[in-house]
């Protein structure tokens, strides 16, 4: 097999993108390749040299039409009228082995007309962070873009310090953002706005094609996808960090990984991005910010949609969020159906985890092995707060006794939703540090562990441990 290009986005025309080749990295070397994705994309018969040339921008494949996409976006609440791919190039769109259209996007591909003051590059550190997180989320079952490969070369770039430049090849069904619609709406290019909606419907929401009000339906469908996505983030303790509308995918995938973080000790006020002074994108504001973004999209689509649709879209977002979040949280507790009191059951548990600063992931994983009536003290590291947990466990016991799942089935269900392995910031940091010194073995090891987050992997216990003190509060900023 070979890459089968079908450059549908390029065909939208020059108002949508700027045709440009990637600016290759000199003396490129592969850092990591996601081998499992090669075959479905038709890259399995490429030699190592061909892959390296493709992933480092040295070879534009035959039939590809590389381009930088134009978009705008609300960044930290303020509108930026012109953003666009300033350091990324959509190399092309290919049909995969399931006949699905996949975008191949090379991040760090050099300057474009949208680079403004930037150098068009990404750094090795940020490419590794995106690679690990997108693959970790994928294997956890959270909607996300995928990572195909990282390459680096001789080039160095200035960030807070001097760092190695690198490229990340990203694979995703779509690189269209909420901000893509905002751009056409607020530049009064309403014909193009409609064209972009038609493209999005045709490519990503084909069932809406024959609807009487396809643009209304599009807004509702995107609100629903976004509600689902953010419910997953909340249930897994993931904070995105920069939920600007230019980083919101129209198909509801986690998109554009920057200073994200997995919550360690349960803390609803967790802010993963140390540049986010106001805590706009704090963990416990993600639900609200998802809603804010749906509202921004709704305003951008207003020229095409029925007046008064906003409320319906926001309700759709809220209802989807609540129902998925509730579904995920009850499943994390091992409940097979939902009772009216279940919401209070998990909310009260979260209050306890917060009050005693307990590791969210480790606690739920231990709870997955809990036997009714056998005592809960072994689940807690510190017996000083066992008395505070006792009333909660009494309620939990009563609830489990009226649930239909057998103990064995419950344990199985819980281990399939309560991961043992998440991407802790300090683990990413260790892999980054060794990779920056030229040794990628730790990166490869960590990536292998993250491919099976629900497995026991008993020889990899060190990756499931609580974060050591030195690894807490590592500062991660937007600079990437
Ligand atoms: P991000 O923070 O990665 O979502 O990027 C926000 C905007 O800044 C996008 O338009 C990017 O293309 C642009 N950008 C970020 N870093 C660079 C860079 N090093 N060079 C040029 N543009 C950049
Ligand atoms: Mg972005």
Short mmCIF file of C-alpha atoms and ligand atoms in Angstrom, two decimals:
data_model
loop_
_atom_site.label_atom_id
_atom_site.label_comp_id
_atom_site.label_asym_id
_atom_site.label_seq_id
_atom_site.Cartn_x
_atom_site.Cartn_y
_atom_site.Cartn_z
CA UNK A 1 0.00 0.00 0.00
CA UNK A 2 0.99 3.60 -0.34
CA UNK A 3 -0.40 6.97 0.71
CA UNK A 4 -3.63 7.73 -1.14
CA UNK A 5 -4.03 11.47 -1.15
CA UNK A 6 -7.34 13.21 -1.55
CA UNK A 7 -6.79 16.87 -0.81
CA UNK A 8 -10.33 17.97 -0.17
CA UNK A 9 -9.47 20.91 2.05
CA UNK A 10 -7.02 22.32 -0.50
CA UNK A 11 -9.82 22.31 -3.06
CA UNK A 12 -11.83 24.77 -0.98
CA UNK A 13 -9.59 27.46 -2.47
CA UNK A 14 -7.17 30.15 -1.54
CA UNK A 15 -9.35 31.95 0.98
CA UNK A 16 -9.10 28.90 3.23
CA UNK A 17 -5.40 28.21 3.17
CA UNK A 18 -2.02 29.15 1.79
CA UNK A 19 -0.12 26.55 -0.27
CA UNK A 20 3.32 26.02 1.23
CA UNK A 21 5.89 23.24 1.61
CA UNK A 22 7.40 22.28 4.92
CA UNK A 23 10.83 23.74 5.62
CA UNK A 24 12.89 20.62 6.42
CA UNK A 25 14.99 20.05 9.51
CA UNK A 26 18.67 19.72 8.71
CA UNK A 27 20.34 16.41 9.50
CA UNK A 28 17.10 14.81 10.69
CA UNK A 29 16.84 11.89 13.09
CA UNK A 30 13.80 9.91 14.16
CA UNK A 31 12.95 10.25 17.85
CA UNK A 32 9.90 8.00 17.95
CA UNK A 33 7.49 6.48 15.44
CA UNK A 34 4.00 5.18 16.14
CA UNK A 35 4.45 1.96 14.21
CA UNK A 36 0.87 0.78 14.74
CA UNK A 37 -0.44 3.67 12.65
CA UNK A 38 1.81 3.09 9.64
CA UNK A 39 -0.12 0.25 8.06
CA UNK A 40 -3.63 1.75 8.27
CA UNK A 41 -2.30 4.90 6.63
CA UNK A 42 -0.51 3.06 3.83
CA UNK A 43 2.99 3.78 5.11
CA UNK A 44 4.00 0.20 5.88
CA UNK A 45 6.09 -0.32 2.77
CA UNK A 46 8.07 2.90 3.24
CA UNK A 47 11.71 2.38 4.12
CA UNK A 48 13.08 3.98 7.29
CA UNK A 49 14.74 6.62 5.10
CA UNK A 50 11.47 7.41 3.32
CA UNK A 51 9.66 7.72 6.63
CA UNK A 52 12.33 9.99 8.02
CA UNK A 53 12.18 12.16 4.89
CA UNK A 54 8.39 12.42 5.17
CA UNK A 55 8.32 13.12 8.90
CA UNK A 56 11.08 15.75 8.80
CA UNK A 57 9.67 17.71 5.88
CA UNK A 58 12.33 16.62 3.37
CA UNK A 59 9.97 14.86 1.05
CA UNK A 60 6.61 16.17 -0.09
CA UNK A 61 4.80 13.04 -1.18
CA UNK A 62 3.57 12.82 -4.74
CA UNK A 63 -0.05 14.00 -4.97
CA UNK A 64 0.07 15.90 -1.67
CA UNK A 65 -0.90 19.61 -1.61
CA UNK A 66 0.67 20.98 1.57
CA UNK A 67 -0.92 24.10 3.01
CA UNK A 68 -1.26 26.31 6.06
CA UNK A 69 -4.86 26.74 7.20
CA UNK A 70 -6.29 30.12 8.09
CA UNK A 71 -8.27 30.60 11.30
CA UNK A 72 -8.91 33.07 14.11
CA UNK A 73 -9.85 32.47 17.71
CA UNK A 74 -10.75 33.68 21.16
CA UNK A 75 -7.61 33.42 23.25
CA UNK A 76 -8.12 33.69 27.02
CA UNK A 77 -11.41 35.46 26.31
CA UNK A 78 -10.10 38.08 23.85
CA UNK A 79 -10.60 37.84 20.11
CA UNK A 80 -7.53 37.41 17.86
CA UNK A 81 -8.79 38.08 14.34
CA UNK A 82 -5.99 36.37 12.46
CA UNK A 83 -4.12 33.31 13.69
CA UNK A 84 -3.71 30.42 11.25
CA UNK A 85 -1.10 27.70 11.02
CA UNK A 86 1.99 29.68 12.00
CA UNK A 87 4.20 26.65 12.46
CA UNK A 88 2.22 23.75 11.09
CA UNK A 89 1.50 22.49 7.61
CA UNK A 90 -1.32 20.22 6.57
CA UNK A 91 0.75 17.92 4.36
CA UNK A 92 -2.34 16.35 2.89
CA UNK A 93 -5.39 14.22 3.47
CA UNK A 94 -5.17 10.50 2.87
CA UNK A 95 -7.68 7.65 2.73
CA UNK A 96 -6.82 5.09 5.38
CA UNK A 97 -7.42 1.34 5.20
CA UNK A 98 -11.00 1.87 6.42
CA UNK A 99 -11.58 4.45 3.69
CA UNK A 100 -11.62 7.25 6.26
CA UNK A 101 -10.09 10.59 5.33
CA UNK A 102 -7.15 11.41 7.63
CA UNK A 103 -5.26 14.70 7.84
CA UNK A 104 -1.48 14.46 8.10
CA UNK A 105 -0.31 17.65 9.80
CA UNK A 106 3.34 18.43 10.42
CA UNK A 107 3.83 20.66 13.46
CA UNK A 108 7.04 22.70 13.57
CA UNK A 109 7.22 22.75 9.76
CA UNK A 110 8.64 26.27 9.45
CA UNK A 111 7.40 29.77 8.81
CA UNK A 112 4.15 30.48 6.99
CA UNK A 113 2.34 33.75 6.23
CA UNK A 114 0.61 33.25 9.60
CA UNK A 115 3.78 33.00 11.69
CA UNK A 116 3.68 36.62 12.84
CA UNK A 117 6.77 37.04 15.06
CA UNK A 118 7.26 33.28 15.55
CA UNK A 119 10.02 31.12 14.10
CA UNK A 120 7.66 28.47 12.73
CA UNK A 121 9.25 25.74 14.80
CA UNK A 122 8.21 23.47 17.63
CA UNK A 123 10.64 22.26 20.29
CA UNK A 124 11.47 18.65 21.11
CA UNK A 125 9.99 19.06 24.61
CA UNK A 126 6.56 20.12 23.31
CA UNK A 127 6.54 17.48 20.57
CA UNK A 128 7.23 14.77 23.17
CA UNK A 129 4.49 16.15 25.40
CA UNK A 130 1.99 16.06 22.55
CA UNK A 131 3.08 12.61 21.38
CA UNK A 132 2.76 11.06 24.83
CA UNK A 133 -0.48 12.79 25.75
CA UNK A 134 -2.33 12.12 22.55
CA UNK A 135 -1.39 8.44 22.65
CA UNK A 136 -2.16 8.22 26.39
CA UNK A 137 -5.61 9.74 25.88
CA UNK A 138 -6.30 7.55 22.89
CA UNK A 139 -5.56 4.39 24.84
CA UNK A 140 -7.65 5.65 27.76
CA UNK A 141 -10.58 6.03 25.36
CA UNK A 142 -10.73 9.83 25.31
CA UNK A 143 -11.36 11.41 21.88
CA UNK A 144 -8.09 12.86 20.61
CA UNK A 145 -5.87 13.57 17.64
CA UNK A 146 -3.11 10.97 17.20
CA UNK A 147 0.65 11.27 16.97
CA UNK A 148 2.54 9.52 14.22
CA UNK A 149 6.17 10.49 14.68
CA UNK A 150 8.70 12.94 16.07
CA UNK A 151 11.90 13.93 14.32
CA UNK A 152 14.60 16.31 15.38
CA UNK A 153 17.70 17.74 13.73
CA UNK A 154 20.57 20.16 14.27
CA UNK A 155 18.50 23.31 14.52
CA UNK A 156 18.12 25.10 17.82
CA UNK A 157 15.52 27.71 18.70
CA UNK A 158 15.05 30.22 21.46
CA UNK A 159 12.24 29.83 23.95
CA UNK A 160 12.75 30.61 27.65
CA UNK A 161 16.09 28.89 26.99
CA UNK A 162 17.73 27.53 23.83
CA UNK A 163 16.07 24.25 22.83
CA UNK A 164 16.19 21.63 20.08
CA UNK A 165 13.76 22.18 17.23
CA UNK A 166 11.65 19.18 16.29
CA UNK A 167 8.64 18.17 14.23
CA UNK A 168 5.60 16.17 15.15
CA UNK A 169 3.48 14.46 12.53
CA UNK A 170 -0.10 14.50 13.74
CA UNK A 171 -2.92 12.41 12.33
CA UNK A 172 -6.53 13.41 12.78
CA UNK A 173 -9.86 13.29 11.00
CA UNK A 174 -9.96 17.08 11.08
CA UNK A 175 -7.92 20.20 11.73
CA UNK A 176 -10.94 22.49 11.55
CA UNK A 177 -11.35 24.53 14.71
CA UNK A 178 -14.11 26.66 16.19
CA UNK A 179 -11.81 29.54 15.24
CA UNK A 180 -11.95 28.57 11.55
CA UNK A 181 -15.64 29.57 11.52
CA UNK A 182 -14.98 32.68 13.59
CA UNK A 183 -12.46 33.84 11.00
CA UNK A 184 -14.92 33.72 8.09
CA UNK A 185 -17.81 35.06 10.13
CA UNK A 186 -16.02 38.11 11.50
CA UNK A 187 -14.35 39.01 8.20
CA UNK A 188 -17.85 39.00 6.68
CA UNK A 189 -16.97 36.23 4.26
CA UNK A 190 -20.32 34.57 4.64
CA UNK A 191 -20.17 32.65 1.37
CA UNK A 192 -16.96 31.06 2.60
CA UNK A 193 -18.50 30.49 6.02
CA UNK A 194 -21.26 28.52 4.34
CA UNK A 195 -18.71 26.67 2.21
CA UNK A 196 -16.78 25.67 5.34
CA UNK A 197 -19.99 24.46 7.01
CA UNK A 198 -20.90 22.44 3.92
CA UNK A 199 -17.42 20.93 3.85
CA UNK A 200 -17.61 20.09 7.55
CA UNK A 201 -21.01 18.48 7.18
CA UNK A 202 -20.02 16.52 4.09
CA UNK A 203 -16.76 15.31 5.61
CA UNK A 204 -17.51 14.90 9.31
CA UNK A 205 -21.28 14.91 9.80
CA UNK A 206 -22.65 13.37 6.57
CA UNK A 207 -25.92 12.35 8.23
CA UNK A 208 -26.87 16.03 8.49
CA UNK A 209 -26.67 16.57 4.75
CA UNK A 210 -30.34 16.01 4.12
CA UNK A 211 -31.59 17.89 7.14
CA UNK A 212 -33.96 20.85 6.62
CA UNK A 213 -31.69 23.03 8.72
CA UNK A 214 -28.21 21.56 8.29
CA UNK A 215 -26.35 24.49 9.91
CA UNK A 216 -28.57 24.40 13.00
CA UNK A 217 -27.97 20.68 13.19
CA UNK A 218 -24.22 21.20 12.76
CA UNK A 219 -24.07 23.53 15.76
CA UNK A 220 -26.07 21.08 17.86
CA UNK A 221 -23.89 18.15 16.78
CA UNK A 222 -20.68 20.02 17.63
CA UNK A 223 -22.12 21.11 21.00
CA UNK A 224 -22.90 17.49 21.74
CA UNK A 225 -19.43 16.27 20.74
CA UNK A 226 -17.85 18.98 22.88
CA UNK A 227 -19.99 18.06 25.89
CA UNK A 228 -18.92 14.46 25.51
CA UNK A 229 -15.25 15.40 25.24
CA UNK A 230 -15.19 17.58 28.32
CA UNK A 231 -17.11 15.01 30.35
CA UNK A 232 -14.25 12.63 29.57
CA UNK A 233 -11.63 15.15 30.65
CA UNK A 234 -13.40 15.69 33.96
CA UNK A 235 -13.90 12.00 34.66
CA UNK A 236 -10.26 11.14 33.91
CA UNK A 237 -8.80 14.17 35.68
CA UNK A 238 -7.35 15.74 32.55
CA UNK A 239 -6.83 19.49 32.28
CA UNK A 240 -6.21 20.84 28.77
CA UNK A 241 -4.76 24.17 29.84
CA UNK A 242 -5.49 26.32 26.76
CA UNK A 243 -9.12 25.93 25.76
CA UNK A 244 -8.99 28.85 23.33
CA UNK A 245 -11.42 28.53 20.42
CA UNK A 246 -8.51 28.01 18.00
CA UNK A 247 -7.67 24.87 19.98
CA UNK A 248 -11.21 23.48 19.93
CA UNK A 249 -11.68 20.77 17.34
CA UNK A 250 -14.93 20.80 15.40
CA UNK A 251 -15.19 17.02 15.78
CA UNK A 252 -14.81 17.07 19.56
CA UNK A 253 -11.29 15.69 19.87
CA UNK A 254 -8.66 16.78 22.37
CA UNK A 255 -6.58 19.03 20.19
CA UNK A 256 -3.35 21.07 20.30
CA UNK A 257 -1.62 19.84 23.42
CA UNK A 258 0.26 22.54 25.26
CA UNK A 259 0.62 22.90 29.03
CA UNK A 260 -1.93 20.16 29.81
CA UNK A 261 -1.80 18.06 32.96
CA UNK A 262 -3.34 15.01 34.52
CA UNK A 263 -4.56 15.75 37.97
CA UNK A 264 -2.60 13.87 40.62
CA UNK A 265 -3.94 14.65 44.11
CA UNK A 266 -7.58 15.53 43.65
CA UNK A 267 -7.80 19.30 43.45
CA UNK A 268 -10.69 20.87 41.54
CA UNK A 269 -8.85 24.22 41.43
CA UNK A 270 -5.89 22.66 39.63
CA UNK A 271 -4.32 24.99 37.03
CA UNK A 272 -1.89 23.16 34.79
CA UNK A 273 -0.72 26.18 32.78
CA UNK A 274 1.48 28.42 34.85
CA UNK A 275 0.87 31.32 32.44
CA UNK A 276 -2.87 31.14 33.23
CA UNK A 277 -2.78 33.70 36.07
CA UNK A 278 -6.54 34.05 36.37
CA UNK A 279 -7.18 30.30 36.31
CA UNK A 280 -9.51 30.71 33.36
CA UNK A 281 -8.81 27.12 32.33
CA UNK A 282 -8.57 25.59 35.80
CA UNK A 283 -9.80 21.99 35.99
CA UNK A 284 -13.12 22.93 37.58
CA UNK A 285 -13.81 25.60 34.95
CA UNK A 286 -13.47 23.34 31.93
CA UNK A 287 -17.19 22.53 31.84
CA UNK A 288 -18.04 26.23 31.83
CA UNK A 289 -15.32 27.05 29.29
CA UNK A 290 -16.61 24.34 26.96
CA UNK A 291 -19.96 26.07 27.17
CA UNK A 292 -18.33 29.46 26.56
CA UNK A 293 -16.68 28.06 23.45
CA UNK A 294 -19.95 26.60 22.15
CA UNK A 295 -21.46 30.03 22.62
CA UNK A 296 -18.58 31.56 20.61
CA UNK A 297 -19.17 29.04 17.83
CA UNK A 298 -22.88 29.74 17.91
CA UNK A 299 -22.20 33.46 17.45
CA UNK A 300 -19.88 32.75 14.54
CA UNK A 301 -22.53 30.61 12.85
CA UNK A 302 -25.34 33.12 13.52
CA UNK A 303 -25.46 34.35 9.88
CA UNK A 304 -26.52 30.83 8.85
CA UNK A 305 -28.58 29.57 11.76
CA UNK A 306 -32.09 30.12 13.10
CA UNK A 307 -32.40 32.98 15.61
CA UNK A 308 -32.69 31.67 19.16
CA UNK A 309 -30.66 28.55 18.49
CA UNK A 310 -28.03 29.49 21.07
CA UNK A 311 -30.09 28.36 24.04
CA UNK A 312 -30.84 25.05 22.40
CA UNK A 313 -27.15 24.52 21.59
CA UNK A 314 -26.07 25.33 25.13
CA UNK A 315 -28.71 23.02 26.57
CA UNK A 316 -27.51 20.31 24.25
CA UNK A 317 -23.93 20.87 25.45
CA UNK A 318 -24.95 20.86 29.14
CA UNK A 319 -27.19 17.83 28.90
CA UNK A 320 -24.58 15.83 27.02
CA UNK A 321 -21.87 16.84 29.44
CA UNK A 322 -23.97 15.92 32.48
CA UNK A 323 -25.18 12.63 31.14
CA UNK A 324 -21.73 11.44 29.99
CA UNK A 325 -20.03 12.66 33.14
CA UNK A 326 -22.61 10.93 35.30
CA UNK A 327 -22.30 7.77 33.21
CA UNK A 328 -18.52 7.74 33.51
CA UNK A 329 -18.46 8.48 37.23
CA UNK A 330 -21.03 5.81 38.10
CA UNK A 331 -19.05 3.37 36.00
CA UNK A 332 -15.90 4.36 37.88
CA UNK A 333 -17.75 3.42 41.06
CA UNK A 334 -18.68 0.07 39.51
CA UNK A 335 -22.41 0.72 39.30
CA UNK A 336 -24.32 -0.92 36.48
CA UNK A 337 -27.28 1.44 36.47
CA UNK A 338 -28.08 4.82 37.87
CA UNK A 339 -29.97 5.71 41.05
CA UNK A 340 -30.95 9.26 42.00
CA UNK A 341 -28.51 9.21 44.97
CA UNK A 342 -25.48 8.21 42.88
CA UNK A 343 -24.53 11.77 42.01
CA UNK A 344 -24.19 12.63 45.70
CA UNK A 345 -22.22 9.42 46.20
CA UNK A 346 -19.43 10.39 43.80
CA UNK A 347 -19.56 14.08 44.67
CA UNK A 348 -19.11 13.32 48.34
CA UNK A 349 -16.24 10.99 47.51
CA UNK A 350 -14.56 13.74 45.49
CA UNK A 351 -14.94 16.08 48.48
CA UNK A 352 -13.12 13.53 50.64
CA UNK A 353 -10.35 13.08 48.08
CA UNK A 354 -9.97 16.84 47.90
CA UNK A 355 -10.07 17.27 51.68
CA UNK A 356 -7.28 14.75 52.24
CA UNK A 357 -5.37 15.49 49.04
CA UNK A 358 -5.57 11.93 47.76
CA UNK A 359 -4.28 10.75 44.39
CA UNK A 360 -7.36 10.54 42.14
CA UNK A 361 -6.14 7.83 39.77
CA UNK A 362 -4.60 5.59 42.43
CA UNK A 363 -7.66 5.82 44.67
CA UNK A 364 -10.11 4.77 41.96
CA UNK A 365 -7.82 1.97 40.84
CA UNK A 366 -7.63 0.62 44.39
CA UNK A 367 -11.39 0.97 44.74
CA UNK A 368 -11.68 -1.32 41.71
CA UNK A 369 -10.53 -4.19 43.96
CA UNK A 370 -12.80 -3.42 46.88
CA UNK A 371 -14.80 -6.25 48.46
CA UNK A 372 -18.03 -5.28 50.19
CA UNK A 373 -17.76 -5.91 53.91
CA UNK A 374 -14.02 -6.70 53.83
CA UNK A 375 -13.02 -3.25 55.04
CA UNK A 376 -11.70 -0.23 53.23
CA UNK A 377 -8.66 0.70 55.32
CA UNK A 378 -6.21 -0.97 52.97
CA UNK A 379 -7.34 1.47 50.27
CA UNK A 380 -6.02 4.39 52.27
CA UNK A 381 -2.33 5.17 52.74
CA UNK A 382 -2.99 7.13 55.86
CA UNK A 383 -5.24 5.70 58.58
CA UNK A 384 -5.65 9.11 60.23
CA UNK A 385 -8.50 9.89 57.90
CA UNK A 386 -10.11 6.43 57.90
CA UNK A 387 -12.81 7.65 60.30
CA UNK A 388 -13.85 10.35 57.83
CA UNK A 389 -14.19 7.78 55.05
CA UNK A 390 -16.20 5.29 57.13
CA UNK A 391 -19.67 6.83 56.58
CA UNK A 392 -19.01 7.08 52.85
CA UNK A 393 -18.06 3.40 52.64
CA UNK A 394 -21.20 2.46 54.55
CA UNK A 395 -23.27 4.20 51.86
CA UNK A 396 -21.18 2.62 49.13
CA UNK A 397 -21.68 -0.83 50.63
CA UNK A 398 -25.45 -0.35 50.71
CA UNK A 399 -25.42 0.88 47.13
CA UNK A 400 -23.31 -2.02 45.88
CA UNK A 401 -25.61 -4.51 47.61
CA UNK A 402 -28.58 -3.37 45.52
CA UNK A 403 -26.61 -3.24 42.30
CA UNK A 404 -26.98 -6.05 39.83
CA UNK A 405 -23.32 -6.59 39.01
CA UNK A 406 -21.57 -9.51 40.62
CA UNK A 407 -18.38 -8.66 42.53
CA UNK A 408 -16.22 -10.18 39.79
CA UNK A 409 -18.00 -8.28 37.02
CA UNK A 410 -17.80 -5.09 39.01
CA UNK A 411 -14.05 -5.47 39.51
CA UNK A 412 -13.66 -6.10 35.81
CA UNK A 413 -15.77 -3.11 34.80
CA UNK A 414 -13.93 -0.84 37.21
CA UNK A 415 -10.47 -1.93 36.09
CA UNK A 416 -11.54 -1.18 32.52
CA UNK A 417 -12.37 2.44 33.34
CA UNK A 418 -10.09 3.28 36.27
CA UNK A 419 -6.61 3.36 34.75
CA UNK A 420 -3.53 2.17 36.57
CA UNK A 421 -1.23 4.25 34.37
CA UNK A 422 -1.67 7.90 33.47
CA UNK A 423 0.81 10.37 32.05
CA UNK A 424 2.09 12.10 35.15
CA UNK A 425 3.93 15.31 34.42
CA UNK A 426 7.11 14.14 36.09
CA UNK A 427 7.17 10.98 33.97
CA UNK A 428 6.91 13.08 30.82
CA UNK A 429 9.60 15.36 32.20
CA UNK A 430 12.03 12.46 32.80
CA UNK A 431 11.47 11.20 29.24
CA UNK A 432 12.00 14.71 27.88
CA UNK A 433 15.23 15.24 29.79
CA UNK A 434 16.82 11.99 28.61
CA UNK A 435 15.61 12.56 25.06
CA UNK A 436 17.08 16.05 25.02
CA UNK A 437 20.40 14.39 25.91
CA UNK A 438 20.00 12.13 22.88
CA UNK A 439 18.79 8.95 24.61
CA UNK A 440 15.19 8.13 23.62
CA UNK A 441 14.93 4.82 25.48
CA UNK A 442 12.94 6.25 28.42
CA UNK A 443 10.51 7.91 26.01
CA UNK A 444 9.96 4.57 24.26
CA UNK A 445 9.48 2.75 27.58
CA UNK A 446 6.95 5.26 28.87
CA UNK A 447 5.08 5.22 25.56
CA UNK A 448 4.83 1.41 25.77
CA UNK A 449 3.40 1.61 29.30
CA UNK A 450 0.82 4.21 28.26
CA UNK A 451 -0.46 1.95 25.49
CA UNK A 452 -2.04 -0.31 28.09
CA UNK A 453 -3.31 1.99 30.84
CA UNK A 454 -5.84 -0.49 32.20
CA UNK A 455 -3.54 -3.51 32.19
CA UNK A 456 -1.73 -4.69 35.31
CA UNK A 457 1.77 -4.58 33.75
CA UNK A 458 3.20 -5.83 37.02
CA UNK A 459 6.79 -5.28 35.92
CA UNK A 460 6.06 -1.57 35.40
CA UNK A 461 4.85 -0.68 38.90
CA UNK A 462 7.18 2.31 39.11
CA UNK A 463 5.08 4.09 36.48
CA UNK A 464 1.92 3.63 38.57
CA UNK A 465 3.31 5.07 41.79
CA UNK A 466 2.27 8.29 43.40
CA UNK A 467 4.24 11.29 42.16
CA UNK A 468 7.36 11.92 44.27
CA UNK A 469 7.62 15.32 45.95
CA UNK A 470 10.23 16.61 43.49
CA UNK A 471 7.85 15.87 40.62
CA UNK A 472 4.92 17.87 41.95
CA UNK A 473 4.20 21.37 40.71
CA UNK A 474 6.58 21.20 37.77
CA UNK A 475 5.93 24.40 35.86
CA UNK A 476 4.57 24.08 32.35
CA UNK A 477 3.86 27.15 30.26
CA UNK A 478 2.44 27.94 26.82
CA UNK A 479 5.92 28.36 25.34
CA UNK A 480 6.34 25.45 22.97
P1 LIG B 1 -0.76 27.36 20.03
O1 LIG B 1 -0.39 28.04 21.31
O2 LIG B 1 0.20 26.28 19.61
O3 LIG B 1 -2.17 26.92 19.97
O4 LIG B 1 -0.59 28.49 18.91
C1 LIG B 1 -1.36 29.68 18.84
C2 LIG B 1 -1.01 30.41 17.56
O5 LIG B 1 0.35 30.82 17.57
C3 LIG B 1 -1.19 29.60 16.28
O6 LIG B 1 -1.60 30.47 15.26
C4 LIG B 1 0.19 29.08 16.04
O7 LIG B 1 0.41 28.73 14.70
C5 LIG B 1 1.04 30.26 16.46
N1 LIG B 1 2.39 29.86 16.89
C6 LIG B 1 2.72 29.22 18.04
N2 LIG B 1 4.05 29.01 18.10
C7 LIG B 1 4.58 29.52 16.96
C8 LIG B 1 5.90 29.61 16.44
N3 LIG B 1 6.95 29.13 17.09
N4 LIG B 1 6.04 30.21 15.23
C9 LIG B 1 5.01 30.69 14.57
N5 LIG B 1 3.73 30.65 15.01
C10 LIG B 1 3.52 30.07 16.20
MG1 LIG B 2 -3.26 26.05 18.73
#
